[in-house]
Amino acid sequence: MQTNPTHSSLVAVGDSFTEGMSDLMPDGSYRGWADLLAARMAARSPGFRYANLAVRGKLIGQIVDEQVGPAAAMGADVITLVGGLNDTLRPKCDMALVRDLLTQAVERLAPSCKQLVLMRSPGRQGPVLDRFRPRMEALFAIIDDLASLHGAVVVDLYGARSLADPRLWDVDRLHLTADGHRRVAEAVWQALGHEAEDPDWHAPIPATPPPGWITRRTTDVRFARQYLLPWIGRRLTGRSSGDGLLPKRPDLLPYEDIAP
């Protein structure tokens, strides 16, 4: 890996994780790790261009159908691909199909860019992670194999103890907070060969007193009402949170300052 490389363009492909949920901006839009990474890369490369094709709720098949082709055609220096985790969270998940679709994506994207970046997605501590851990780890094994075959970089967020901490996850328990996204941006930055700005991004965050019983129960009720029940409803009706949404940066255009 080249040390402190200069890249002229970045394309981000994926789902809500790459779209930037839940790093909410004052105008109601989402920022996220990919925007933060683009800001750093743009500071080193005049004329830097950036596209973010990610849309929340997308399964790997939808990512392949809707994002991979356009991303490959852009000819960017760096492409990030994070997908498949939404598939593993479905009641029924065909991991053989997930492998085939991820293989299609990587085989299309790797030759079209100078560096393809894949990730082992972070996992929040708790019963949900424990339930789906076998599928997630099967997904990560697929990612490792594909990276080895196609020269992609793998960023191991799953192994980062800081990103397993519930305090770095939003109240929906599915998406990282702003600080979580900042740490992911740092992880990818380092994986691309840049000098660390936060060498300890993966280290556990300092302990704080646990919330009391009433606070925990109030949080659980809010989570169930605002997030869990609507999520179950979408699963039962075949809908997605991303239905009808377009990518926030669909074209590879000169970067505009996103991060304050």
mmCIF file of C-alpha atoms in Angstrom:
data_model
loop_
_atom_site.group_PDB
_atom_site.id
_atom_site.type_symbol
_atom_site.label_atom_id
_atom_site.label_comp_id
_atom_site.label_asym_id
_atom_site.label_seq_id
_atom_site.Cartn_x
_atom_site.Cartn_y
_atom_site.Cartn_z
ATOM 1 C CA MET A 1 0.000 0.000 0.000
ATOM 2 C CA GLN A 2 1.364 3.395 -1.024
ATOM 3 C CA THR A 3 2.026 5.731 1.905
ATOM 4 C CA ASN A 4 -0.020 8.971 1.867
ATOM 5 C CA PRO A 5 -1.293 8.440 -1.687
ATOM 6 C CA THR A 6 -3.056 11.124 -3.688
ATOM 7 C CA HIS A 7 -6.348 10.059 -5.191
ATOM 8 C CA SER A 8 -8.357 12.216 -7.550
ATOM 9 C CA SER A 9 -11.794 10.640 -7.104
ATOM 10 C CA LEU A 10 -13.965 8.479 -4.846
ATOM 11 C CA VAL A 11 -17.214 6.606 -5.476
ATOM 12 C CA ALA A 12 -19.136 5.088 -2.550
ATOM 13 C CA VAL A 13 -21.530 2.176 -3.160
ATOM 14 C CA GLY A 14 -23.866 0.562 -0.646
ATOM 15 C CA ASP A 15 -26.812 0.994 1.707
ATOM 16 C CA SER A 16 -27.706 3.171 4.714
ATOM 17 C CA PHE A 17 -24.299 2.657 6.308
ATOM 18 C CA THR A 18 -22.600 4.382 3.369
ATOM 19 C CA GLU A 19 -25.429 6.875 2.836
ATOM 20 C CA GLY A 20 -24.551 8.183 6.303
ATOM 21 C CA MET A 21 -27.445 7.330 8.602
ATOM 22 C CA SER A 22 -27.628 8.458 11.449
ATOM 23 C CA ASP A 23 -25.066 11.277 11.138
ATOM 24 C CA LEU A 24 -27.798 13.884 10.836
ATOM 25 C CA MET A 25 -27.037 17.397 9.585
ATOM 26 C CA PRO A 26 -29.002 20.540 10.581
ATOM 27 C CA ASP A 27 -30.809 20.569 7.219
ATOM 28 C CA GLY A 28 -32.121 17.030 7.754
ATOM 29 C CA SER A 29 -29.680 15.352 5.379
ATOM 30 C CA TYR A 30 -27.133 12.710 6.366
ATOM 31 C CA ARG A 31 -23.369 13.141 6.230
ATOM 32 C CA GLY A 32 -21.576 9.931 7.262
ATOM 33 C CA TRP A 33 -18.145 8.388 6.948
ATOM 34 C CA ALA A 34 -17.964 8.516 3.143
ATOM 35 C CA ASP A 35 -18.549 12.279 3.093
ATOM 36 C CA LEU A 36 -15.972 12.741 5.857
ATOM 37 C CA LEU A 37 -13.471 10.612 3.946
ATOM 38 C CA ALA A 38 -14.121 12.598 0.766
ATOM 39 C CA ALA A 39 -13.436 15.831 2.664
ATOM 40 C CA ARG A 40 -10.019 14.566 3.740
ATOM 41 C CA MET A 41 -9.137 13.261 0.301
ATOM 42 C CA ALA A 42 -10.244 16.496 -1.369
ATOM 43 C CA ALA A 43 -7.956 18.501 0.905
ATOM 44 C CA ARG A 44 -4.984 16.631 -0.598
ATOM 45 C CA SER A 45 -6.065 16.665 -4.235
ATOM 46 C CA PRO A 46 -7.204 19.804 -6.098
ATOM 47 C CA GLY A 47 -10.087 19.045 -8.433
ATOM 48 C CA PHE A 48 -11.097 15.991 -6.395
ATOM 49 C CA ARG A 49 -14.390 14.402 -7.474
ATOM 50 C CA TYR A 50 -16.848 12.428 -5.372
ATOM 51 C CA ALA A 51 -20.037 10.422 -5.883
ATOM 52 C CA ASN A 52 -22.135 8.575 -3.305
ATOM 53 C CA LEU A 53 -24.614 6.146 -4.845
ATOM 54 C CA ALA A 54 -25.651 4.460 -1.588
ATOM 55 C CA VAL A 55 -29.343 4.304 -0.643
ATOM 56 C CA ARG A 56 -30.744 3.053 2.650
ATOM 57 C CA GLY A 57 -32.401 -0.356 2.812
ATOM 58 C CA LYS A 58 -30.795 -1.773 -0.323
ATOM 59 C CA LEU A 59 -30.103 -5.495 -0.547
ATOM 60 C CA ILE A 60 -27.005 -6.722 -2.347
ATOM 61 C CA GLY A 61 -29.049 -7.642 -5.432
ATOM 62 C CA GLN A 62 -30.374 -4.082 -5.649
ATOM 63 C CA ILE A 63 -26.890 -2.675 -5.176
ATOM 64 C CA VAL A 64 -25.651 -4.813 -8.056
ATOM 65 C CA ASP A 65 -28.579 -3.857 -10.290
ATOM 66 C CA GLU A 66 -28.702 -0.137 -9.498
ATOM 67 C CA GLN A 67 -25.257 1.022 -8.372
ATOM 68 C CA VAL A 68 -22.452 -1.240 -9.560
ATOM 69 C CA GLY A 69 -22.772 -0.486 -13.263
ATOM 70 C CA PRO A 70 -22.832 3.309 -12.871
ATOM 71 C CA ALA A 71 -19.975 3.161 -10.336
ATOM 72 C CA ALA A 72 -17.797 1.061 -12.636
ATOM 73 C CA ALA A 73 -18.442 3.444 -15.545
ATOM 74 C CA MET A 74 -17.167 6.434 -13.562
ATOM 75 C CA GLY A 75 -13.555 5.250 -13.609
ATOM 76 C CA ALA A 76 -12.786 6.529 -10.116
ATOM 77 C CA ASP A 77 -9.465 6.063 -8.355
ATOM 78 C CA VAL A 78 -11.143 4.574 -5.271
ATOM 79 C CA ILE A 79 -14.456 2.719 -4.963
ATOM 80 C CA THR A 80 -15.889 1.584 -1.640
ATOM 81 C CA LEU A 81 -18.406 -1.273 -1.606
ATOM 82 C CA VAL A 82 -20.353 -2.214 1.510
ATOM 83 C CA GLY A 83 -23.355 -4.472 1.013
ATOM 84 C CA GLY A 84 -24.956 -7.735 2.006
ATOM 85 C CA LEU A 85 -25.581 -6.992 5.663
ATOM 86 C CA ASN A 86 -29.245 -6.108 5.060
ATOM 87 C CA ASP A 87 -29.620 -9.531 3.454
ATOM 88 C CA THR A 88 -28.262 -11.282 6.543
ATOM 89 C CA LEU A 89 -30.848 -9.521 8.725
ATOM 90 C CA ARG A 90 -33.787 -10.901 6.732
ATOM 91 C CA PRO A 91 -35.651 -13.914 8.183
ATOM 92 C CA LYS A 92 -34.691 -15.914 5.117
ATOM 93 C CA CYS A 93 -31.257 -15.343 3.635
ATOM 94 C CA ASP A 94 -29.643 -17.338 0.839
ATOM 95 C CA MET A 95 -25.937 -16.947 1.585
ATOM 96 C CA ALA A 96 -24.993 -18.730 -1.639
ATOM 97 C CA LEU A 97 -26.908 -16.076 -3.574
ATOM 98 C CA VAL A 98 -25.288 -13.323 -1.511
ATOM 99 C CA ARG A 99 -21.871 -14.766 -2.395
ATOM 100 C CA ASP A 100 -22.746 -14.865 -6.098
ATOM 101 C CA LEU A 101 -23.994 -11.287 -6.114
ATOM 102 C CA LEU A 102 -21.020 -9.945 -4.162
ATOM 103 C CA THR A 103 -18.739 -11.791 -6.568
ATOM 104 C CA GLN A 104 -20.473 -10.089 -9.502
ATOM 105 C CA ALA A 105 -20.049 -6.709 -7.848
ATOM 106 C CA VAL A 106 -16.367 -7.158 -7.051
ATOM 107 C CA GLU A 107 -15.542 -8.618 -10.464
ATOM 108 C CA ARG A 108 -17.141 -5.566 -12.077
ATOM 109 C CA LEU A 109 -15.732 -2.910 -9.771
ATOM 110 C CA ALA A 110 -12.166 -4.072 -9.098
ATOM 111 C CA PRO A 111 -10.909 -3.650 -12.707
ATOM 112 C CA SER A 112 -12.621 -0.268 -13.035
ATOM 113 C CA CYS A 113 -10.693 1.543 -10.293
ATOM 114 C CA LYS A 114 -7.213 1.845 -8.857
ATOM 115 C CA GLN A 115 -8.292 0.616 -5.412
ATOM 116 C CA LEU A 116 -11.430 -1.206 -4.333
ATOM 117 C CA VAL A 117 -12.247 -1.018 -0.621
ATOM 118 C CA LEU A 118 -14.428 -3.646 1.085
ATOM 119 C CA MET A 119 -15.442 -3.758 4.735
ATOM 120 C CA ARG A 120 -16.349 -6.019 7.584
ATOM 121 C CA SER A 121 -19.287 -3.996 8.868
ATOM 122 C CA PRO A 122 -19.416 -3.038 12.557
ATOM 123 C CA GLY A 123 -21.678 -4.949 14.919
ATOM 124 C CA ARG A 124 -23.406 -3.454 17.954
ATOM 125 C CA GLN A 125 -23.205 -5.477 21.146
ATOM 126 C CA GLY A 126 -26.513 -7.028 22.113
ATOM 127 C CA PRO A 127 -28.983 -9.829 21.378
ATOM 128 C CA VAL A 128 -29.545 -8.784 17.759
ATOM 129 C CA LEU A 129 -25.864 -9.194 16.926
ATOM 130 C CA ASP A 130 -25.733 -12.516 18.754
ATOM 131 C CA ARG A 131 -28.688 -13.815 16.756
ATOM 132 C CA PHE A 132 -27.267 -12.885 13.359
ATOM 133 C CA ARG A 133 -23.556 -13.307 14.123
ATOM 134 C CA PRO A 134 -23.146 -16.606 12.184
ATOM 135 C CA ARG A 135 -24.555 -15.042 9.012
ATOM 136 C CA MET A 136 -22.490 -11.897 9.452
ATOM 137 C CA GLU A 137 -19.298 -13.865 9.893
ATOM 138 C CA ALA A 138 -20.154 -15.963 6.841
ATOM 139 C CA LEU A 139 -20.563 -12.697 4.916
ATOM 140 C CA PHE A 140 -17.205 -11.451 6.140
ATOM 141 C CA ALA A 141 -15.522 -14.699 5.073
ATOM 142 C CA ILE A 142 -16.909 -14.135 1.572
ATOM 143 C CA ILE A 143 -15.565 -10.578 1.608
ATOM 144 C CA ASP A 144 -12.110 -11.728 2.724
ATOM 145 C CA ASP A 145 -11.977 -14.326 -0.052
ATOM 146 C CA LEU A 146 -13.024 -11.842 -2.728
ATOM 147 C CA ALA A 147 -10.535 -9.243 -1.514
ATOM 148 C CA SER A 148 -7.713 -11.771 -1.683
ATOM 149 C CA LEU A 149 -8.660 -12.747 -5.231
ATOM 150 C CA HIS A 150 -9.102 -9.223 -6.578
ATOM 151 C CA GLY A 151 -6.586 -7.120 -4.663
ATOM 152 C CA ALA A 152 -9.154 -5.204 -2.626
ATOM 153 C CA VAL A 153 -8.468 -3.636 0.756
ATOM 154 C CA VAL A 154 -10.600 -4.911 3.648
ATOM 155 C CA VAL A 155 -11.340 -2.542 6.531
ATOM 156 C CA ASP A 156 -12.149 -4.587 9.632
ATOM 157 C CA LEU A 157 -14.767 -2.589 11.506
ATOM 158 C CA TYR A 158 -16.315 -5.728 13.005
ATOM 159 C CA GLY A 159 -13.142 -6.339 14.996
ATOM 160 C CA ALA A 160 -13.007 -2.789 16.385
ATOM 161 C CA ARG A 161 -14.077 -2.825 20.029
ATOM 162 C CA SER A 162 -15.045 0.856 19.965
ATOM 163 C CA LEU A 163 -17.618 0.297 17.208
ATOM 164 C CA ALA A 164 -19.291 -2.509 19.156
ATOM 165 C CA ASP A 165 -20.073 -0.093 21.996
ATOM 166 C CA PRO A 166 -23.820 0.725 22.116
ATOM 167 C CA ARG A 167 -22.927 4.352 22.903
ATOM 168 C CA LEU A 168 -21.666 4.770 19.342
ATOM 169 C CA TRP A 169 -25.005 3.628 17.894
ATOM 170 C CA ASP A 170 -28.100 5.731 17.354
ATOM 171 C CA VAL A 171 -31.387 5.092 19.152
ATOM 172 C CA ASP A 172 -32.555 2.951 16.203
ATOM 173 C CA ARG A 173 -29.766 0.473 17.122
ATOM 174 C CA LEU A 174 -29.001 -0.021 13.433
ATOM 175 C CA HIS A 175 -26.858 2.989 12.528
ATOM 176 C CA LEU A 176 -23.775 4.648 13.934
ATOM 177 C CA THR A 177 -23.715 8.049 15.594
ATOM 178 C CA ALA A 178 -21.671 10.943 14.228
ATOM 179 C CA ASP A 179 -18.685 9.823 16.318
ATOM 180 C CA GLY A 180 -19.058 6.301 14.980
ATOM 181 C CA HIS A 181 -18.978 7.565 11.396
ATOM 182 C CA ARG A 182 -15.934 9.676 12.193
ATOM 183 C CA ARG A 183 -14.124 6.565 13.386
ATOM 184 C CA VAL A 184 -15.072 4.660 10.246
ATOM 185 C CA ALA A 185 -13.723 7.487 8.081
ATOM 186 C CA GLU A 186 -10.472 7.288 10.017
ATOM 187 C CA ALA A 187 -10.302 3.522 9.533
ATOM 188 C CA VAL A 188 -10.727 3.782 5.768
ATOM 189 C CA TRP A 189 -8.298 6.704 5.624
ATOM 190 C CA GLN A 190 -5.615 4.595 7.258
ATOM 191 C CA ALA A 191 -6.435 1.545 5.126
ATOM 192 C CA LEU A 192 -5.790 3.637 2.017
ATOM 193 C CA GLY A 193 -2.277 4.320 3.261
ATOM 194 C CA HIS A 194 -2.631 7.731 4.890
ATOM 195 C CA GLU A 195 -0.948 8.731 8.126
ATOM 196 C CA ALA A 196 -3.244 8.273 11.107
ATOM 197 C CA GLU A 197 -5.032 11.308 12.483
ATOM 198 C CA ASP A 198 -6.645 9.206 15.238
ATOM 199 C CA PRO A 199 -4.447 6.144 15.882
ATOM 200 C CA ASP A 200 -6.815 4.919 18.586
ATOM 201 C CA TRP A 201 -10.081 5.037 16.625
ATOM 202 C CA HIS A 202 -10.634 1.330 17.328
ATOM 203 C CA ALA A 203 -9.828 1.461 21.053
ATOM 204 C CA PRO A 204 -12.657 1.067 23.592
ATOM 205 C CA ILE A 205 -14.127 4.393 24.673
ATOM 206 C CA PRO A 206 -13.867 5.333 28.363
ATOM 207 C CA ALA A 207 -16.399 3.728 30.642
ATOM 208 C CA THR A 208 -19.360 5.733 31.925
ATOM 209 C CA PRO A 209 -21.982 4.826 34.542
ATOM 210 C CA PRO A 210 -24.670 2.620 32.964
ATOM 211 C CA PRO A 211 -28.134 4.175 32.573
ATOM 212 C CA GLY A 212 -30.676 3.396 35.258
ATOM 213 C CA TRP A 213 -33.554 0.948 34.938
ATOM 214 C CA ILE A 214 -36.144 3.614 34.112
ATOM 215 C CA THR A 215 -33.946 5.147 31.420
ATOM 216 C CA ARG A 216 -33.329 1.741 29.861
ATOM 217 C CA ARG A 217 -37.021 0.852 29.796
ATOM 218 C CA THR A 218 -37.954 4.259 28.357
ATOM 219 C CA THR A 219 -35.346 3.817 25.656
ATOM 220 C CA ASP A 220 -36.603 0.304 24.880
ATOM 221 C CA VAL A 221 -40.191 1.531 24.493
ATOM 222 C CA ARG A 222 -39.109 4.399 22.249
ATOM 223 C CA PHE A 223 -37.021 2.031 20.127
ATOM 224 C CA ALA A 224 -39.895 -0.422 19.707
ATOM 225 C CA ARG A 225 -42.450 2.257 18.821
ATOM 226 C CA GLN A 226 -40.331 4.404 16.496
ATOM 227 C CA TYR A 227 -38.078 1.831 14.859
ATOM 228 C CA LEU A 228 -38.751 -1.854 15.559
ATOM 229 C CA LEU A 229 -42.465 -1.943 14.728
ATOM 230 C CA PRO A 230 -42.092 0.076 11.487
ATOM 231 C CA TRP A 231 -39.154 -2.161 10.487
ATOM 232 C CA ILE A 232 -41.270 -5.283 11.039
ATOM 233 C CA GLY A 233 -44.098 -3.699 9.071
ATOM 234 C CA ARG A 234 -41.824 -3.045 6.092
ATOM 235 C CA ARG A 235 -40.568 -6.625 6.177
ATOM 236 C CA LEU A 236 -44.120 -8.023 6.220
ATOM 237 C CA THR A 237 -45.253 -5.839 3.304
ATOM 238 C CA GLY A 238 -42.099 -6.133 1.205
ATOM 239 C CA ARG A 239 -41.294 -2.424 1.478
ATOM 240 C CA SER A 240 -37.939 -0.764 2.119
ATOM 241 C CA SER A 241 -36.930 2.467 3.827
ATOM 242 C CA GLY A 242 -35.177 3.400 0.588
ATOM 243 C CA ASP A 243 -38.148 2.982 -1.722
ATOM 244 C CA GLY A 244 -38.382 6.000 -4.022
ATOM 245 C CA LEU A 245 -35.161 7.577 -2.775
ATOM 246 C CA LEU A 246 -32.350 8.640 -5.088
ATOM 247 C CA PRO A 247 -28.624 8.725 -4.237
ATOM 248 C CA LYS A 248 -27.531 11.964 -2.623
ATOM 249 C CA ARG A 249 -24.534 12.393 -4.981
ATOM 250 C CA PRO A 250 -25.348 10.358 -8.104
ATOM 251 C CA ASP A 251 -22.709 11.919 -10.365
ATOM 252 C CA LEU A 252 -18.930 12.027 -10.077
ATOM 253 C CA LEU A 253 -18.556 15.789 -9.820
ATOM 254 C CA PRO A 254 -16.021 18.160 -8.257
ATOM 255 C CA TYR A 255 -16.172 17.916 -4.507
ATOM 256 C CA GLU A 256 -18.049 20.530 -2.517
ATOM 257 C CA ASP A 257 -17.246 21.068 1.122
ATOM 258 C CA ILE A 258 -19.628 18.790 3.043
ATOM 259 C CA ALA A 259 -18.001 18.473 6.438
ATOM 260 C CA PRO A 260 -17.824 21.599 8.626
#
